[in-house]
Coordinates of C-alpha atoms in Angstrom, one line a residue:
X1 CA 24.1 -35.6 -23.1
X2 CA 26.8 -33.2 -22.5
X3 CA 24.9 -30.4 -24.5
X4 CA 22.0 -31.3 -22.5
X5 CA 24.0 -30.7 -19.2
X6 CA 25.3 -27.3 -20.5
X7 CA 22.5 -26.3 -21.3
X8 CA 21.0 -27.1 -18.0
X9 CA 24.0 -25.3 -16.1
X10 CA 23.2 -22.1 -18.1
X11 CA 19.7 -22.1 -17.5
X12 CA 20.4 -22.6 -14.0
X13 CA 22.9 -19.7 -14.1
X14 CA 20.4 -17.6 -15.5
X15 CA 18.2 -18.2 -12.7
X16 CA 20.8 -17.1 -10.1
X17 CA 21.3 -14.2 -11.6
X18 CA 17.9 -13.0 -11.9
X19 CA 17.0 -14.2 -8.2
X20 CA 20.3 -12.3 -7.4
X21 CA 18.8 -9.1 -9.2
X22 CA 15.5 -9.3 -7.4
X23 CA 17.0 -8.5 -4.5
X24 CA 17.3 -4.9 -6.6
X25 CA 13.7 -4.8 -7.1
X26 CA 10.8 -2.4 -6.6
X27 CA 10.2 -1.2 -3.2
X28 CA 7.2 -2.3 -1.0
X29 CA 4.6 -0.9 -2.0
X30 CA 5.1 -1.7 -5.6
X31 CA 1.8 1.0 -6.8
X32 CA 2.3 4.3 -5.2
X33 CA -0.5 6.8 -7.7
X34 CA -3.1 5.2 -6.2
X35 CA -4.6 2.8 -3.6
X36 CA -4.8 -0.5 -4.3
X37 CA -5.3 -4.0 -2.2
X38 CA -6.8 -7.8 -2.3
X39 CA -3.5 -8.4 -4.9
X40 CA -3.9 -11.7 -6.9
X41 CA -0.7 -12.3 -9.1
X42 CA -0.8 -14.6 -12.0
X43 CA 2.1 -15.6 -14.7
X44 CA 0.9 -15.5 -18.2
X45 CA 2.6 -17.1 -21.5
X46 CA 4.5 -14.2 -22.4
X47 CA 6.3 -14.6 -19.4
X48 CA 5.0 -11.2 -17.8
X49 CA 4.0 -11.5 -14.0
X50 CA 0.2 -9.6 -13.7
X51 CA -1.4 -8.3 -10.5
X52 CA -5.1 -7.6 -10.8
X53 CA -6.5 -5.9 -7.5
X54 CA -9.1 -3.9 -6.2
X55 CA -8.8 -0.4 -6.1
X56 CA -9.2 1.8 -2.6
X57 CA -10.5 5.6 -3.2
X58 CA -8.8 7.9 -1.0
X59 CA -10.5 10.7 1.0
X60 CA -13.6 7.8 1.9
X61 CA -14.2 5.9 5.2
X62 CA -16.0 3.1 3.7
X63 CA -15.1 -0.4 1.7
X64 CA -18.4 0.1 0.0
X65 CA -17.0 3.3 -2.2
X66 CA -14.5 0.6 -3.6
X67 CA -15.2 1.0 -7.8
X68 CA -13.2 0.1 -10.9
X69 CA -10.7 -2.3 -11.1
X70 CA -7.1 -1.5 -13.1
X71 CA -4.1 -4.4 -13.6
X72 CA -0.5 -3.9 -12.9
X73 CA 2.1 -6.0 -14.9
X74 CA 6.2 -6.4 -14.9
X75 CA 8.8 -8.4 -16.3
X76 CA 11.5 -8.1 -14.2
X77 CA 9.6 -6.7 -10.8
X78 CA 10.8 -3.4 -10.9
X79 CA 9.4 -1.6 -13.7
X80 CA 5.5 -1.7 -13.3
X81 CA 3.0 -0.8 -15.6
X82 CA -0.5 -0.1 -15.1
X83 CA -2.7 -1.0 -18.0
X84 CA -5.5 1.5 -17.0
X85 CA -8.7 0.8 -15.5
X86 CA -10.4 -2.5 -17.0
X87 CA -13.3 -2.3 -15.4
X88 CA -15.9 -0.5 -13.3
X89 CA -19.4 -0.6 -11.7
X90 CA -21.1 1.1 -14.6
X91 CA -20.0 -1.8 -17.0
X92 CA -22.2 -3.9 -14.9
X93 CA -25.9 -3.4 -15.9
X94 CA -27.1 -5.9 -13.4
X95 CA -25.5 -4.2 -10.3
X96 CA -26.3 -2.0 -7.8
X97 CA -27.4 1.3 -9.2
X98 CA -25.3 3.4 -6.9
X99 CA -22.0 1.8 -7.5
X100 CA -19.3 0.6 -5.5
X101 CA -18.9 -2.9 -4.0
X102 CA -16.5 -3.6 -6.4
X103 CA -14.8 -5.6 -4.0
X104 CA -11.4 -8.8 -4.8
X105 CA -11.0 -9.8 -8.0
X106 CA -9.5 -12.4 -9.5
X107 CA -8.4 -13.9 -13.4
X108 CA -7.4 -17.0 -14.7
X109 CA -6.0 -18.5 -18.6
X110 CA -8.6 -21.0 -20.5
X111 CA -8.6 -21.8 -24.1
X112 CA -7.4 -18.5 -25.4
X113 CA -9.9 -16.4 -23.3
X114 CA -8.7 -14.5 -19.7
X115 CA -11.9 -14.7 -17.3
X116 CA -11.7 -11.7 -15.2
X117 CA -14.1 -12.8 -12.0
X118 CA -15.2 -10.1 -9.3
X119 CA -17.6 -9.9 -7.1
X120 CA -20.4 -7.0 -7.1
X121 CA -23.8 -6.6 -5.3
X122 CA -26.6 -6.6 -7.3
X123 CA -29.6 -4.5 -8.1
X124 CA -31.0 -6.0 -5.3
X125 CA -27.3 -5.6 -3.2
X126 CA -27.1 -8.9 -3.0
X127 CA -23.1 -10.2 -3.9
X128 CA -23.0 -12.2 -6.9
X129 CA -19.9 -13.6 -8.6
X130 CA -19.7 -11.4 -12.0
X131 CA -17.6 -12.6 -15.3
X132 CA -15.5 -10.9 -17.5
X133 CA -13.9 -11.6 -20.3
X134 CA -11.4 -10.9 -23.1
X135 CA -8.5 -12.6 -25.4
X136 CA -6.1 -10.0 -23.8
X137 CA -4.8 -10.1 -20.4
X138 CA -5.0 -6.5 -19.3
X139 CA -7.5 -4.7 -21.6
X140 CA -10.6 -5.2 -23.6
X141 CA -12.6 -6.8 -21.0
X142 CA -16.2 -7.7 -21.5
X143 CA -18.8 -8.4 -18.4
X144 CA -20.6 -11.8 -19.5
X145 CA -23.1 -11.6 -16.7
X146 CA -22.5 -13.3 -13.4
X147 CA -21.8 -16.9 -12.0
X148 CA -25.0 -19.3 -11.7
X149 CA -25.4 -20.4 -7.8
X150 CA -22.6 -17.9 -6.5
X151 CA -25.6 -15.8 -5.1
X152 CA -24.3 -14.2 -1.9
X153 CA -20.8 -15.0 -2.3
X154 CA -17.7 -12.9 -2.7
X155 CA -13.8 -12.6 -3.0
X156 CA -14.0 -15.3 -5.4
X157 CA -10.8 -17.5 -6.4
X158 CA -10.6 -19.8 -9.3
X159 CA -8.5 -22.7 -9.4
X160 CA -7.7 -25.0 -12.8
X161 CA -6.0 -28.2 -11.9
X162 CA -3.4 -30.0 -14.0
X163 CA -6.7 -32.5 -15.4
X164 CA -8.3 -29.2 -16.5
X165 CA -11.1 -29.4 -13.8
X166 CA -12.1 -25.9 -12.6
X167 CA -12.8 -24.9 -8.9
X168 CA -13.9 -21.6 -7.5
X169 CA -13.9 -20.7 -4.0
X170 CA -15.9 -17.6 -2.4
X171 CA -16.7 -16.4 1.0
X172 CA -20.1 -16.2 2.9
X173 CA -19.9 -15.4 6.3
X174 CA -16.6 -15.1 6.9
X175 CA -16.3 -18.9 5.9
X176 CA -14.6 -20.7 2.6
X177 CA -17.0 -22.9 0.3
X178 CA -15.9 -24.6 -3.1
X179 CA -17.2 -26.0 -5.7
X180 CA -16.6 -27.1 -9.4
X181 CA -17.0 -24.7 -12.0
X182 CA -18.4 -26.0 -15.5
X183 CA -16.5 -25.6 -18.4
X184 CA -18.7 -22.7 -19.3
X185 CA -16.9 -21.0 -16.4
X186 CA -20.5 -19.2 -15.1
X187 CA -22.3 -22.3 -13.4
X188 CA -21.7 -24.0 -10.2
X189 CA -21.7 -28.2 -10.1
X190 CA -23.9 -28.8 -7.4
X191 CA -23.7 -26.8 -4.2
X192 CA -20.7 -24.9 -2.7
X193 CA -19.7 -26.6 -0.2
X194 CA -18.3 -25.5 3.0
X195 CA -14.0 -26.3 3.2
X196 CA -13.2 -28.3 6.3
X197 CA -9.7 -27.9 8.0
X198 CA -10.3 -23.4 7.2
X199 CA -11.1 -22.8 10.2
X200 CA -9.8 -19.6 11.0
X201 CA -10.3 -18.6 7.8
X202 CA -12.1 -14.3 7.7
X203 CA -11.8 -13.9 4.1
X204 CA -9.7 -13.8 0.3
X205 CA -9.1 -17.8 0.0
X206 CA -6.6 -18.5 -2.6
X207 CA -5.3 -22.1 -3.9
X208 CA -2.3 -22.9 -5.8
X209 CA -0.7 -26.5 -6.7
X210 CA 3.0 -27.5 -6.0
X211 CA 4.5 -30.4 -6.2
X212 CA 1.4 -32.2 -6.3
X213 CA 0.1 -31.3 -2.8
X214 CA -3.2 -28.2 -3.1
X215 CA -2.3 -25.5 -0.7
X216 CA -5.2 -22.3 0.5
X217 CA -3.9 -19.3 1.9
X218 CA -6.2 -16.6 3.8
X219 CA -6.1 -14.1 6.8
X220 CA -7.2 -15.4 9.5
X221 CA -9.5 -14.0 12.7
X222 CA -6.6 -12.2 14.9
X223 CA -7.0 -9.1 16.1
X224 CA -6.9 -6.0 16.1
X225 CA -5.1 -7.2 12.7
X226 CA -5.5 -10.5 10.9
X227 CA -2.7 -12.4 9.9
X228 CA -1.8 -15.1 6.9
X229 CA -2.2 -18.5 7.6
X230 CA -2.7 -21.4 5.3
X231 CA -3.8 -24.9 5.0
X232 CA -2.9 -28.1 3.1
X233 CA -4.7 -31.0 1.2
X234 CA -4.1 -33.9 -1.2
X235 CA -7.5 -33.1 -2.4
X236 CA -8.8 -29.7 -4.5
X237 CA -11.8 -29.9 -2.5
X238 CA -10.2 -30.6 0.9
X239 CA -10.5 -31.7 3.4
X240 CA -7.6 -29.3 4.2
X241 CA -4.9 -29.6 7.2
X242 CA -4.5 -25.5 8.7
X243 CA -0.3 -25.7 8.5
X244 CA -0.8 -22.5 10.8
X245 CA 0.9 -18.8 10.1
X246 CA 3.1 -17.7 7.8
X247 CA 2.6 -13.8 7.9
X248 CA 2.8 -11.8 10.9
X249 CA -0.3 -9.0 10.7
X250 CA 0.5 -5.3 9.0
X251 CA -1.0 -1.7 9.8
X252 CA -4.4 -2.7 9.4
X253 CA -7.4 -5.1 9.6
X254 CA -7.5 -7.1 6.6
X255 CA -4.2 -9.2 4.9
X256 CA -5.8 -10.3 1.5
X257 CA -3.2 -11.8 -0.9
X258 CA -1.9 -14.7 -3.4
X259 CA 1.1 -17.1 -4.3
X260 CA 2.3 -17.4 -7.4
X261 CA 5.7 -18.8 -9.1
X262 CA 7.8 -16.2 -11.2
X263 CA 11.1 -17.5 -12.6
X264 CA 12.0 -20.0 -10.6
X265 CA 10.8 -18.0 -7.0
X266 CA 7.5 -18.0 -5.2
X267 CA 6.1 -14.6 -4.0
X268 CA 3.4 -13.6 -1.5
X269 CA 1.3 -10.3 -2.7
X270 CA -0.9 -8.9 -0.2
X271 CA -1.7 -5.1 0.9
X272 CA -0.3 -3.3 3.9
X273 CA -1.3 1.0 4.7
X274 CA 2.4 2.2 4.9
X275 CA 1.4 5.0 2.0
X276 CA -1.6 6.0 3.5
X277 CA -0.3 6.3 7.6
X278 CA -2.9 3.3 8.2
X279 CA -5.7 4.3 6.9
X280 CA -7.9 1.1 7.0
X281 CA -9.8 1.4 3.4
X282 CA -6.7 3.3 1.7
X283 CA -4.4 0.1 0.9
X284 CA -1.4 -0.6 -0.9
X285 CA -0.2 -3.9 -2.4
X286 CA 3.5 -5.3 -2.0
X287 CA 5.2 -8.5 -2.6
X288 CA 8.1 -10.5 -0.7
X289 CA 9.3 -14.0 -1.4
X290 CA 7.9 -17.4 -0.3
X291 CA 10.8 -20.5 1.0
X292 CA 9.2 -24.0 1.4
X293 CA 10.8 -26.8 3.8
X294 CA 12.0 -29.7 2.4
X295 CA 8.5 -31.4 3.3
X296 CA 6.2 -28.7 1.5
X297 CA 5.5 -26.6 4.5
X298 CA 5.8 -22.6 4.2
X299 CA 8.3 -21.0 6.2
X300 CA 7.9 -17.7 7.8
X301 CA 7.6 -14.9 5.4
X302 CA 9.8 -11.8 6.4
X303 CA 8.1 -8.6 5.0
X304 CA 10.3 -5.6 3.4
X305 CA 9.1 -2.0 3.1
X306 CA 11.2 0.9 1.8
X307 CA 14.6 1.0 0.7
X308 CA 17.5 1.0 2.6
X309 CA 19.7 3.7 1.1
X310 CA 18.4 7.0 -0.7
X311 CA 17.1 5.3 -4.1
X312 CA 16.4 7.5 -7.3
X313 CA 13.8 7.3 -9.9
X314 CA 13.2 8.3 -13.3
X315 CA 9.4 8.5 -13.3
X316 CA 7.5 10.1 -11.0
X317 CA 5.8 7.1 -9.6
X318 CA 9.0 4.9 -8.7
X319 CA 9.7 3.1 -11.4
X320 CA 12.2 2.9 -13.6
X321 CA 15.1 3.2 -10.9
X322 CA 18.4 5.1 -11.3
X323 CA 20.3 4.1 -8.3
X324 CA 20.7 4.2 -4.8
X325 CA 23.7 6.8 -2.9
X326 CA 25.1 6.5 0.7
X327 CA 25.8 9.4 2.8
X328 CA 28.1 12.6 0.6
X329 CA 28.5 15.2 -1.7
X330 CA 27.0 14.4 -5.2
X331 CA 28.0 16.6 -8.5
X332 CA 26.8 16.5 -11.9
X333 CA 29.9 14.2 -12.3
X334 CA 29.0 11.7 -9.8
X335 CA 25.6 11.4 -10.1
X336 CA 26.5 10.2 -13.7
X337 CA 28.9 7.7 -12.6
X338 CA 26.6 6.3 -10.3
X339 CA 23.9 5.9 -12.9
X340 CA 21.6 8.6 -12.2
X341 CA 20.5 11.5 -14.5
X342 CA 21.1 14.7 -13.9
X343 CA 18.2 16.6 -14.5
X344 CA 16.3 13.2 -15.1
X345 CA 15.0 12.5 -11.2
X346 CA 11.9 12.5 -11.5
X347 CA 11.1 10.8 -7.5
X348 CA 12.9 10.1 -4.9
X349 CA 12.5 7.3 -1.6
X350 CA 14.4 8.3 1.5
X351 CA 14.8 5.4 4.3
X352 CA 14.6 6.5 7.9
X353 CA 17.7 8.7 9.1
X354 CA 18.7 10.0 5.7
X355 CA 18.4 14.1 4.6
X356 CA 18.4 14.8 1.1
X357 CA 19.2 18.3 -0.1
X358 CA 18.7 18.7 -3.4
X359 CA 20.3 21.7 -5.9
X360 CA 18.6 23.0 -9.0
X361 CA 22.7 23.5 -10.3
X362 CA 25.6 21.9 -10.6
X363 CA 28.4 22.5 -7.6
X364 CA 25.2 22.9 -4.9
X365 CA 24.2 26.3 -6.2
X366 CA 20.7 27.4 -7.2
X367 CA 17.3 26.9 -5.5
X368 CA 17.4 24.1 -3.1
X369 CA 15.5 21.4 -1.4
X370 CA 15.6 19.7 1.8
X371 CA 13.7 16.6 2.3
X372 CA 13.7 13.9 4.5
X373 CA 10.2 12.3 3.8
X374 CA 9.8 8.9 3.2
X375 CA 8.5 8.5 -0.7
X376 CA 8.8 12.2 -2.9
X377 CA 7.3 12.8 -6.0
X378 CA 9.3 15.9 -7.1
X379 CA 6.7 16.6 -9.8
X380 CA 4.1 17.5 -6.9
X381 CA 6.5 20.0 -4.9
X382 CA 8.2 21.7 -8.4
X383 CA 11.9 20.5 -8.9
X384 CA 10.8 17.4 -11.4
X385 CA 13.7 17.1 -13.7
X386 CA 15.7 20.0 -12.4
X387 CA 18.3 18.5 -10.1
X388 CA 21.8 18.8 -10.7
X389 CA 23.9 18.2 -7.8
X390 CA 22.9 17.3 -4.1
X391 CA 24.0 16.4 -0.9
X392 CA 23.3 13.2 1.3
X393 CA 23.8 13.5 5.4
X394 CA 22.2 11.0 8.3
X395 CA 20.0 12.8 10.7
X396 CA 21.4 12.5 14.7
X397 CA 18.3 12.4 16.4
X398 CA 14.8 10.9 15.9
X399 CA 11.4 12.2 15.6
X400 CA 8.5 10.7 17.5
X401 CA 6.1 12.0 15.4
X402 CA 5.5 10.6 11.9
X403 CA 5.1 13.1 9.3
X404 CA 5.6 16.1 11.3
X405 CA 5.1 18.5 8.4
X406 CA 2.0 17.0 6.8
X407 CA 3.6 15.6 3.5
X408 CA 1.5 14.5 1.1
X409 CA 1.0 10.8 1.0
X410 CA -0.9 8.6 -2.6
X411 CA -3.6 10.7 -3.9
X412 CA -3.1 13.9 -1.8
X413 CA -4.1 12.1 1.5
X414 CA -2.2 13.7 5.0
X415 CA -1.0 10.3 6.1
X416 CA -0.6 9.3 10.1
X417 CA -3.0 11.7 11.2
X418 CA -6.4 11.0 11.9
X419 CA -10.2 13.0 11.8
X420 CA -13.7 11.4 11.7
X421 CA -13.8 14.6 8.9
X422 CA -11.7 15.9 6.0
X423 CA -13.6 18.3 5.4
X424 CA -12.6 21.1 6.9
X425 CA -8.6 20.5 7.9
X426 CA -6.3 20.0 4.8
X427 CA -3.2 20.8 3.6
X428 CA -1.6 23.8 2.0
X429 CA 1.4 24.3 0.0
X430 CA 3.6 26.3 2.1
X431 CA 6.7 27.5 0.9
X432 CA 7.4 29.4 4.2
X433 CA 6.5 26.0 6.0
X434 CA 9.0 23.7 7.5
X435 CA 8.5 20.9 4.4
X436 CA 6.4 21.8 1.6
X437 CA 3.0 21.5 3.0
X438 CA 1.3 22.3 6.2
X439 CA -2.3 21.4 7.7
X440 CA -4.9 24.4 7.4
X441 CA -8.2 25.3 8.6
X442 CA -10.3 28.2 7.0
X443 CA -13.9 28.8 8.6
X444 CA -15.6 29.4 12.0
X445 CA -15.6 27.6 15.0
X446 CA -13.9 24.3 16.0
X447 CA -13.1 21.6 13.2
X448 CA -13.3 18.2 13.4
X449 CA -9.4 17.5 15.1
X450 CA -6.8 16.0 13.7
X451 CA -5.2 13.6 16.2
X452 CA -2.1 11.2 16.1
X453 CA -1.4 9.0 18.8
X454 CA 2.5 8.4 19.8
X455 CA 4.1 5.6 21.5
X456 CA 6.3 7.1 24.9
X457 CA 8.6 5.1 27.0
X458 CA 7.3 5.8 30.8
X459 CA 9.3 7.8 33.0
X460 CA 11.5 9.4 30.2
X461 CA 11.6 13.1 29.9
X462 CA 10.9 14.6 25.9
X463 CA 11.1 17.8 24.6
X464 CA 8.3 19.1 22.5
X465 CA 8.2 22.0 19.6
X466 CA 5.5 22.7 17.2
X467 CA 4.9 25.9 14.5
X468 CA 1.8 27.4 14.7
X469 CA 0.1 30.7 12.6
X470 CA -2.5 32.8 12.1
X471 CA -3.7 34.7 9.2
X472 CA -4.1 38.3 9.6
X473 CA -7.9 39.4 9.7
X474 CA -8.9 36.0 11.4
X475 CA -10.3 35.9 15.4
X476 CA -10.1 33.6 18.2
X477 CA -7.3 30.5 18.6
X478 CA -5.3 27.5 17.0
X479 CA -4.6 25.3 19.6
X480 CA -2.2 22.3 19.6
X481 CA -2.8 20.4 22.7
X482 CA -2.4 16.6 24.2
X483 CA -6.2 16.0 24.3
X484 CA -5.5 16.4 28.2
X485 CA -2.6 14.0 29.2
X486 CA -0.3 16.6 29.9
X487 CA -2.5 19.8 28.9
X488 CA -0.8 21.8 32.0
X489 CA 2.1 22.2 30.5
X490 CA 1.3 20.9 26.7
X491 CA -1.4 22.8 25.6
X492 CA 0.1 25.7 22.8
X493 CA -2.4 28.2 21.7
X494 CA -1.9 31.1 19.9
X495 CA -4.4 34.2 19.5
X496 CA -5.4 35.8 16.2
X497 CA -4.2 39.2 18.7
X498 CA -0.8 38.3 19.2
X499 CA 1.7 37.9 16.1
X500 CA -0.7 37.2 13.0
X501 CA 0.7 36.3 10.3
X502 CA 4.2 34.7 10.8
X503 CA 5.1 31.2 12.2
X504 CA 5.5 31.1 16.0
X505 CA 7.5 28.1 17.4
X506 CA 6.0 27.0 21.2
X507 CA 8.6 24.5 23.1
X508 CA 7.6 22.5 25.8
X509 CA 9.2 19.6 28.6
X510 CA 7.3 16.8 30.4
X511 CA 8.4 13.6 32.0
X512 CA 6.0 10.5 30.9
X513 CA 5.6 9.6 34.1
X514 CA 3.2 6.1 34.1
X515 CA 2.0 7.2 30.4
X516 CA 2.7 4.9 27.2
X517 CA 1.4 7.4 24.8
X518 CA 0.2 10.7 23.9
X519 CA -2.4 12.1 21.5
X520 CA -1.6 15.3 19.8
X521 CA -4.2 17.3 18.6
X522 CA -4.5 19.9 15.9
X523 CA -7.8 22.1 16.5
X524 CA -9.1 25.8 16.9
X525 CA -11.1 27.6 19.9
X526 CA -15.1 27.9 19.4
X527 CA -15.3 31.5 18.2
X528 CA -12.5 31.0 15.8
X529 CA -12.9 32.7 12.3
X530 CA -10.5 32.9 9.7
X531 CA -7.5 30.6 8.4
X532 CA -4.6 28.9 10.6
X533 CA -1.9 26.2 10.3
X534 CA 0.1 23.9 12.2
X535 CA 3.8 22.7 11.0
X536 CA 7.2 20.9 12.0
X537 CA 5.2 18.9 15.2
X538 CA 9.4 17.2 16.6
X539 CA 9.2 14.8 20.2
X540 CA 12.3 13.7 20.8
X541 CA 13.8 12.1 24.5
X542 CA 15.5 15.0 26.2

């Protein structure tokens, strides 16, 4: 009995400490190569805690160019590992012949097999539920063909209860149905059948078991954002009691996610656009963790993003974590002491505030870079293992407007700033650019404009810089205006006749008057030919 006991207090030990250490975990989001959302989270036996989600493709506008699915995997959440992609549209011969619509996946554990379910329109593009399958849990899947009587459903989530009985639930119309699943796992038992007490339910259901009570989690209606909510039942098949919210809405429309148990805590995975500035169809998936009441009711689920000091990396894509390091002066020395590697950082996250000036020698000497961005990948801007000493300071004053030097965000995207088109504005590496990068338009005539709206507080006077340039050889104007809000004293343009080539800051004062918020706009006059940038856009309160 006493053995028993000790070994009971150890294990419990053990699961203080690693709770303890999650708190040092990977940042929110948790995949930063590549945009990925509609994260479901399952525990395997070889105690490794997989994410399989859908996969976003930058530079589109659309949820139907979503294609190819790859699965993320950590054991001790802040190393992650992506297997690769698993699966994509041209695996499917059934499916719709232009791809695409590769839409929430999910997977689940039976009798040695993983079945890797995901929904896809067919050659008619009509959604079916298609099956996958494979006797590994992140590779080597095979498509088996798709789910008999799922016909026009999507974001499907299976279920396996403690008596081995199989559920699936899928959306049609923005409404939850259920049914049992055979032991086949691709036929329906009788009908799917609509879930009462879901009411407010938009779309990714997802049920998990806990101390015998069923519980359904899904975003709900709100807008202009939904937000988590989540019902109860004694039953698999409801009827289900909605226990309201539990997850305040994020940067965009949807909020698709799971629950699962991972050493002793629960976690919530969902997606939120903090990599991509917002961008509704370029997601990224994070985790926080989940409390429960005494009763079995979900508390309020507090969401973390970022880091809170300047935290170092050994591989470019934030993994594999050095350290973190408050505000000072860091040589070769003490970068070792604290656990980093000189010459190892291979990306770095900044929070809010924080500059980080980074030397290509030991004792600050050498090249040098400044950055105060919120995620860098070093490899992308040319000091990737190269840093030997740097220097850590808190900025005084606050800009207004996010990403002011177009930074690159996942996948090369300019985060924060908005265009119906890509096609013609992008961004440059710059080295005589305020950052790294700047925005840049080559051709004739007016582009589609680049616009980012700003919150103001009213009656408060701001001060207002931006960088602009001209090519030589080029003709007409870059303009950077306030799409007429204050225009009469806001609108900078330079002329391809004054000062080509070389950057030329224009300053400006206004008072907000009755205005909330301003839209800045990057564009070019109509007889415009040639190239031209914009850089280092600060507001600050005067």
């Amino acid at each position: 009995m006493k053995k028993t006991t000790s070994l009971l207090l150890v294990f419990l030990l053990l699961m203080v400490v690693f709770i303890v250490n999650a708190q040092n975990r990977r940042s929110n989001p948790i995949v930063s190569h590549m945009f990925t959302a509609d994260a479901t989270a399952r525990v395997w036996e070889d105690e490794r805690l997989y994410v399989y989600p859908s996969t976003d493709i930058a530079g589109t506008r659309s949820y139907s160019t979503m294609d190819g699915y790859h699965i993320f995997s950590t054991e001790d959440l802040i190393t992650w590992k992506d297997h690769g992609e698993i699966l994509h549209s041209r695996d499917v011969s059934w499916g719709w012949r232009k791809g695409g619509y590769m839409w929430a996946p999910d997977c689940v554990y039976k009798d040695g097999i993983y079945y890797y379910f995901f929904p896809h329109k067919n050659a008619k593009k009509i959604w079916e539920i298609g099956v996958a399958t494979s006797r590994k849990p992140a590779s080597d899947f095979e498509v088996q063909g798709y789910i008999k009587g799922g016909e026009t459903f999507c974001d499907p989530n299976v279920f396996i209860d403690d008596d081995g009985e199989i559920y699936l639930y899928a959306v049609v119309d923005a409404k939850c149905y259920a049914a049992k699943l055979k032991d086949n796992m691709m036929e329906i038992e009788g009908e799917m059948v609509h879930q009462i007490g879901t009411d407010e339910h938009r779309e990714g259901p997802f049920v998990f078991k806990r101390k015998g009570k069923y519980y359904m989690i899904y975003p709900d209606h709100h807008r202009p954002y939904n937000e988590m909510q989540y019902s109860m039942s004694d039953n698999p098949l409801g009827p289900w009691e909605p226990k309201g919210l539990i997850m305040e809405q994020n940067d965009l429309i949807t909020m698709h996610g799971s629950m699962v148990e991972f050493k002793g805590q629960w976690y919530l995975f969902y997606h939120n656009g903090s990599l991509s500035g917002g961008i509704s169809v370029n997601r990224s998936i994070c985790f926080d963790p989940v409390y429960f009441n005494e009763d079995g009711t979900i508390q309020m689920i507090k969401k973390s993003l970022g880091v809170e000091l300047p935290t170092f990396y050994k591989a470019i894509n934030f993994n594999e974590m050095f350290g973190t390091l408050s505000v000072g002066n860091y040589q070769q020395k003490d970068l070792k002491k604290n656990g980093i590697l000189p010459n190892g950082i291979s990306s770095i996250q900044i929070p809010d505030g924080y500059v980080v000036e980074c030397f290509e020698k030991d004792n600050f000497k050498g090249e040098s870079w400044l950055f105060e961005e919120d995620r860098i990948d070093l490899n992308a801007v040319g000091c990737n293992n190269i840093i030997s000493s740097l220097k850590i300071t808190k900025s005084n004053t606050k800009n207004l407007v996010k990403n002011s030097s177009f930074e690159l965000a996942t996948q090369n995207q300019i985060k924060y700033w908005r265009g119906k088109s890509s096609e013609k504005l992008s961004w440059y590496r710059d080295t005589t650019a305020k950052g790294f990068y700047s925005l840049q338009y080559k051709g004739e005539g007016s582009p589609v404009e680049k616009v980012q709206q700003v919150q103001l507080s009213p009656k408060t006077n701001y001060e207002l810089s931006v960088m602009l340039k001209i090519e030589n050889g080029s003709t007409g104007q870059v303009i950077f205006d306030t799409n007429g809000t204050f225009d009469e004293v806001l609108k900078f343009e330079l002329d391809a006749n004054n000062r080509a080539g070389e950057w030329i800051e224009f300053n400006g004062v206004f008072n907000s008057g009755d205005s909330s918020t301003i839209d800045f706009s990057c564009t070019t006059s109509v007889d415009f030919n040639g190239a031209c940038y914009w850089d280092n856009i600060v507001l600050r309160e005067k």
